[in-house]
mmCIF file of C-alpha atoms in Angstrom:
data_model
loop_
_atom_site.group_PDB
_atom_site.id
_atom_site.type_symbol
_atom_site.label_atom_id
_atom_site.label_comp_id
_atom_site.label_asym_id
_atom_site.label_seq_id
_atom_site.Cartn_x
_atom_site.Cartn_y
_atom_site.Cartn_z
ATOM 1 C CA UNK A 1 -15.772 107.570 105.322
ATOM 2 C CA UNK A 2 -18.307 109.445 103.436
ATOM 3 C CA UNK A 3 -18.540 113.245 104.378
ATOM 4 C CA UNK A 4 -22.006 113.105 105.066
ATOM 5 C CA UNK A 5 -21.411 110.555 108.092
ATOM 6 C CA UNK A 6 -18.046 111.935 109.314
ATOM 7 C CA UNK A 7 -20.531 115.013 109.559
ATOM 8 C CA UNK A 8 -23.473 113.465 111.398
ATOM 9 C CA UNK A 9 -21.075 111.944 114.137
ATOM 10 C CA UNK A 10 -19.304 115.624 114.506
ATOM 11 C CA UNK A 11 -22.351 116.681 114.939
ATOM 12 C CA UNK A 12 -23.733 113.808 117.722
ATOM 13 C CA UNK A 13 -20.453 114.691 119.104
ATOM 14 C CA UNK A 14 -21.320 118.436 119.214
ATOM 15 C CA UNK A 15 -17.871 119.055 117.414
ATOM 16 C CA UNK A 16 -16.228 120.333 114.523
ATOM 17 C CA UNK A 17 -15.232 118.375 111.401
ATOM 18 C CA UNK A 18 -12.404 120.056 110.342
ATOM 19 C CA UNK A 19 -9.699 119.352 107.183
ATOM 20 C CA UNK A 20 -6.036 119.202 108.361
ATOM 21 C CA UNK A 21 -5.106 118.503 105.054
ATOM 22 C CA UNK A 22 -6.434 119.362 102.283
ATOM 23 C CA UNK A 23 -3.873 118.326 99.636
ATOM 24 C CA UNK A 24 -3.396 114.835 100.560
ATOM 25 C CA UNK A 25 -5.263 112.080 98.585
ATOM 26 C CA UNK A 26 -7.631 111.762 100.184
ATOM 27 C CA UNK A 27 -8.094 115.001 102.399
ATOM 28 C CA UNK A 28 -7.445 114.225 106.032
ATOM 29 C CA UNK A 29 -10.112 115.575 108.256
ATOM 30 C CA UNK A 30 -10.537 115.407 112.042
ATOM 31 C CA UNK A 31 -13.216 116.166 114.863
ATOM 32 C CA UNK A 32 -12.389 118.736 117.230
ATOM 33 C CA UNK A 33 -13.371 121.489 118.745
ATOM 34 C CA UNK A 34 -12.106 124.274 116.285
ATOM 35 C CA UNK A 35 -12.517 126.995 118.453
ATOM 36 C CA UNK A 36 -9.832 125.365 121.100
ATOM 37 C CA UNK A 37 -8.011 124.387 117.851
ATOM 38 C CA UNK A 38 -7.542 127.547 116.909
ATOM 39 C CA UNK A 39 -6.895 129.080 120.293
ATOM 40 C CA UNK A 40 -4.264 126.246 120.613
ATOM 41 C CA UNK A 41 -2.323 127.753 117.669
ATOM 42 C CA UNK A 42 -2.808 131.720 118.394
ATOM 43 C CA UNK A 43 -0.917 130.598 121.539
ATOM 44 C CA UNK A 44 1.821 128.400 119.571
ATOM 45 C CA UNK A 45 1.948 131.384 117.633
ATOM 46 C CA UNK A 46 2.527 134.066 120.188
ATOM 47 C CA UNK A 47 4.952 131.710 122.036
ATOM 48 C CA UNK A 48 7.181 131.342 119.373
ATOM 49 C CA UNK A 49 7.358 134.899 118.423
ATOM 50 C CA UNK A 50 7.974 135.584 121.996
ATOM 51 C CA UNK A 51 10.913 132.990 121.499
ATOM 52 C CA UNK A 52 12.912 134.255 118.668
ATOM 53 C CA UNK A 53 15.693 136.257 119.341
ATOM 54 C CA UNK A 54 15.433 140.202 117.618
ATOM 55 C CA UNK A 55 18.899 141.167 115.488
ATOM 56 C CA UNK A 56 20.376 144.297 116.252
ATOM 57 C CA UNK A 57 22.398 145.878 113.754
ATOM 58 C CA UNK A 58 24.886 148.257 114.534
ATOM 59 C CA UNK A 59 26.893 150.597 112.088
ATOM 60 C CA UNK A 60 30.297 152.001 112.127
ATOM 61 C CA UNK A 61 31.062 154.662 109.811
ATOM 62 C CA UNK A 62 34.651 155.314 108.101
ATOM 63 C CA UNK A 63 36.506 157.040 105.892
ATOM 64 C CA UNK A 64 38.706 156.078 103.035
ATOM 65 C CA UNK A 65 41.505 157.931 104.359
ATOM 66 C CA UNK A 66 41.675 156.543 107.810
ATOM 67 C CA UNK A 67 44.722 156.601 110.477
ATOM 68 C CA UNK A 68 46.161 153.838 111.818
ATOM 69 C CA UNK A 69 45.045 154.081 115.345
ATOM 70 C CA UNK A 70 41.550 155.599 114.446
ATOM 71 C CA UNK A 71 40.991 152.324 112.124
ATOM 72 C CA UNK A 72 42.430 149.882 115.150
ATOM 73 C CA UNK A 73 39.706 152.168 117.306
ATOM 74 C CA UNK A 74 36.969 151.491 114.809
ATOM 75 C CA UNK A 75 37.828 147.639 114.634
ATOM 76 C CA UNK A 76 37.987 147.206 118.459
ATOM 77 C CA UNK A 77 34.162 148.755 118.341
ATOM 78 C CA UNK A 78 33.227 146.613 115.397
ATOM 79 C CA UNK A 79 34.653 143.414 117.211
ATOM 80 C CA UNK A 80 32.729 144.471 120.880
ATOM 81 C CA UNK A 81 29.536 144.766 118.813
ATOM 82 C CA UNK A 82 30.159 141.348 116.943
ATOM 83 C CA UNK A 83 31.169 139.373 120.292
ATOM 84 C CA UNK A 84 27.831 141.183 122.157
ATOM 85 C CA UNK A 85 26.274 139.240 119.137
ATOM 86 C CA UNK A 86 25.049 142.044 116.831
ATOM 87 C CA UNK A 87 25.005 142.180 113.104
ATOM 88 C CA UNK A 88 27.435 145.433 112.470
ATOM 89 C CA UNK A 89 27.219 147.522 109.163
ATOM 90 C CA UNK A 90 30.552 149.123 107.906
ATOM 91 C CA UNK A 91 29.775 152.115 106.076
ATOM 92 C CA UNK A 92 32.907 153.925 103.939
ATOM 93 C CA UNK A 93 31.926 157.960 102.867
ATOM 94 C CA UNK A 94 33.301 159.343 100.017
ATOM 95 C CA UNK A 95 33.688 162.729 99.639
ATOM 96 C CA UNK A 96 34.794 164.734 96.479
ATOM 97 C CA UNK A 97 37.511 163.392 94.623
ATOM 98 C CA UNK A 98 36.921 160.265 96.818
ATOM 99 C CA UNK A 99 34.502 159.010 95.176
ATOM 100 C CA UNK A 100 36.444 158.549 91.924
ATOM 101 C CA UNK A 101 38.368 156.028 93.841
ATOM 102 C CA UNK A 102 36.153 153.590 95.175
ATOM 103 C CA UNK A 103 39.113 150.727 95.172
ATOM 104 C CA UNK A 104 40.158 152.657 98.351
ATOM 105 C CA UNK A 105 37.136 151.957 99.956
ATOM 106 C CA UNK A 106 36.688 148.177 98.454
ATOM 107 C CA UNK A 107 40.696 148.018 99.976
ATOM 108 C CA UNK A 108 39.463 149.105 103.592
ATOM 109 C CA UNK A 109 36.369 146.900 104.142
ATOM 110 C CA UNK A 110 38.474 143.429 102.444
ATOM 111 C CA UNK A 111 41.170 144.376 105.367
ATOM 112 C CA UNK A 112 38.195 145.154 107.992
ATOM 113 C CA UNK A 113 36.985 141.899 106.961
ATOM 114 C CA UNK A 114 40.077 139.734 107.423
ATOM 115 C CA UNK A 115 41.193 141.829 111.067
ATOM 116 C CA UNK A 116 37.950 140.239 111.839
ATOM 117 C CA UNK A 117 37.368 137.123 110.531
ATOM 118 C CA UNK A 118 37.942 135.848 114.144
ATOM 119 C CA UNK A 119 34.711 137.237 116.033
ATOM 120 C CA UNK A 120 31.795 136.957 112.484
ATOM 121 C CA UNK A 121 31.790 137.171 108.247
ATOM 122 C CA UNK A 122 31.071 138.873 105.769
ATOM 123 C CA UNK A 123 27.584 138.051 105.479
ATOM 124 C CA UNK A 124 27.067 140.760 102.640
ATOM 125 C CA UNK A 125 30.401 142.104 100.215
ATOM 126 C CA UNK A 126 31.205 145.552 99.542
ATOM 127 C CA UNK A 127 28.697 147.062 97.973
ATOM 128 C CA UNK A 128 28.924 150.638 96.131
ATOM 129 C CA UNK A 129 25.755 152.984 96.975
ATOM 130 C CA UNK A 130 26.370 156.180 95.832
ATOM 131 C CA UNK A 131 28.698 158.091 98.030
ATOM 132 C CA UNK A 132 28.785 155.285 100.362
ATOM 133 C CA UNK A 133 30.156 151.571 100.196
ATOM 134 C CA UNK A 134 28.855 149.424 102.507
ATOM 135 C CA UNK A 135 29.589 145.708 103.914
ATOM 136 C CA UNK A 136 27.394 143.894 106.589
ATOM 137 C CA UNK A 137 29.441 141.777 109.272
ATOM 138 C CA UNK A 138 27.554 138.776 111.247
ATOM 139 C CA UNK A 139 28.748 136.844 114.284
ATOM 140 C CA UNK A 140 30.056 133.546 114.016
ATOM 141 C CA UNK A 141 26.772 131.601 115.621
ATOM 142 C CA UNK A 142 27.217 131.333 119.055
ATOM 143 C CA UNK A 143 29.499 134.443 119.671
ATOM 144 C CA UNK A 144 27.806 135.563 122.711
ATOM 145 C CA UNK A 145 27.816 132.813 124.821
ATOM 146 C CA UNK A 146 31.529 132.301 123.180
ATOM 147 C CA UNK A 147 32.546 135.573 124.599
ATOM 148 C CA UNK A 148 31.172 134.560 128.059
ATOM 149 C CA UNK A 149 33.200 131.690 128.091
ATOM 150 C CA UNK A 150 36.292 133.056 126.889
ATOM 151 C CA UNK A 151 36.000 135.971 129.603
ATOM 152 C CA UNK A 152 33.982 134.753 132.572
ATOM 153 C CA UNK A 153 35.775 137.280 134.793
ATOM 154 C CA UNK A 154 34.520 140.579 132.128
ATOM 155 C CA UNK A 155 32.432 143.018 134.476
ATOM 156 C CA UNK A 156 30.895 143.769 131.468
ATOM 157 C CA UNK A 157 29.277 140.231 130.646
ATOM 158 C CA UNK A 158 28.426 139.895 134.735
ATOM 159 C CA UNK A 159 26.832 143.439 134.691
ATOM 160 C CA UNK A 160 24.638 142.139 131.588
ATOM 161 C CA UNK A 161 23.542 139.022 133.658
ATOM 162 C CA UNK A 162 22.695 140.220 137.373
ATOM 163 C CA UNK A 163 21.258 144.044 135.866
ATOM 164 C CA UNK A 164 17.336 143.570 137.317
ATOM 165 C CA UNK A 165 17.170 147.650 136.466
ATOM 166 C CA UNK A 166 15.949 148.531 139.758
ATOM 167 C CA UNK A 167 18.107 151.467 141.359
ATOM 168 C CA UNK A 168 19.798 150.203 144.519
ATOM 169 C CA UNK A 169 20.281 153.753 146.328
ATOM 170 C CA UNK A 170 23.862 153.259 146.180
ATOM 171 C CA UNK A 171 24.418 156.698 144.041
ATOM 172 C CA UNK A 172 25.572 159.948 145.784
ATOM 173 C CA UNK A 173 22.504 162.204 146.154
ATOM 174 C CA UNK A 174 22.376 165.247 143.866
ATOM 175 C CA UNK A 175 23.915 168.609 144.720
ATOM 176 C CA UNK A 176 20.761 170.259 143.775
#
């Protein structure tokens, strides 16, 4: 159809003649309303970005010259924040003569990695950053609802679904 008449009947229609694709051979053009058109898509739009779920990254800082239980401490926290389906960074600080031994650090997140290979993975290595090394940890997809499963009983996970954040008036008044 020649442009001229696909324009005269938009027109008789008291429409648009717009090009959905320009690119094709030959362009594709249809007759709509192009305000409602693009209405239709700020609200596709909108939707969607209402839709998608926002990543939260958490960080847990160590040392290279950690304890026993303060590392099994640190990994518990890094495996809650992994099952609650966050993204967790693992920073290492090196202080003074730290810092010319970096393999300690590199030694710490590859073991950090493997304790928790389990609940996510190493989405990004060890990376040295000055005084810092860091390594970013991801959930395995699925790792909330996963967790929900595995521990339907967890006051925790019920607390998360039934909160409405309205204040019953169960507290104790204050002593003020």
């Amino acid at each position: 159809v020649r442009i001229e008449d696909a324009l005269r009947v938009a027109a008789d229609a008291d429409l648009d003649l717009v090009e959905v694709a320009p690119n094709a051979k030959p362009p594709v053009c249809k007759i709509m309303d192009y305000g409602k058109f693009k209405y239709e898509t700020a609200q596709k739009e909108r939707e969607s970005r209402k839709n998608q779920q926002q990543t939260v990254v958490k960080e847990q800082k160590l040392r290279p010259k950690i304890d026993d239980h303060d590392y099994l401490t640190k990994k518990g926290h890094v495996i809650r924040f992994l099952q609650a389906g966050s993204k967790v960074k693992v920073t290492i600080m090196f202080r003074g003569r730290e810092q010319s031994r970096p393999e300690l650090g590199y030694r710490l997140l590859q073991r950090l990695g493997t304790d928790v290979a389990d609940y996510g993975f190493v989405e990004t290595s060890a990376k040295q950053d000055g005084r810092n090394m860091t390594m970013v940890l991801a959930p395995h997809r699925g790792a909330k609802t996963r967790a929900k499963a595995l521990h339907p009983d967890d006051p925790r996970s019920a607390q998360d679904e039934h909160d409405d954040g309205d204040a019953t008036g169960d507290a104790a008044p204050s002593p003020n």
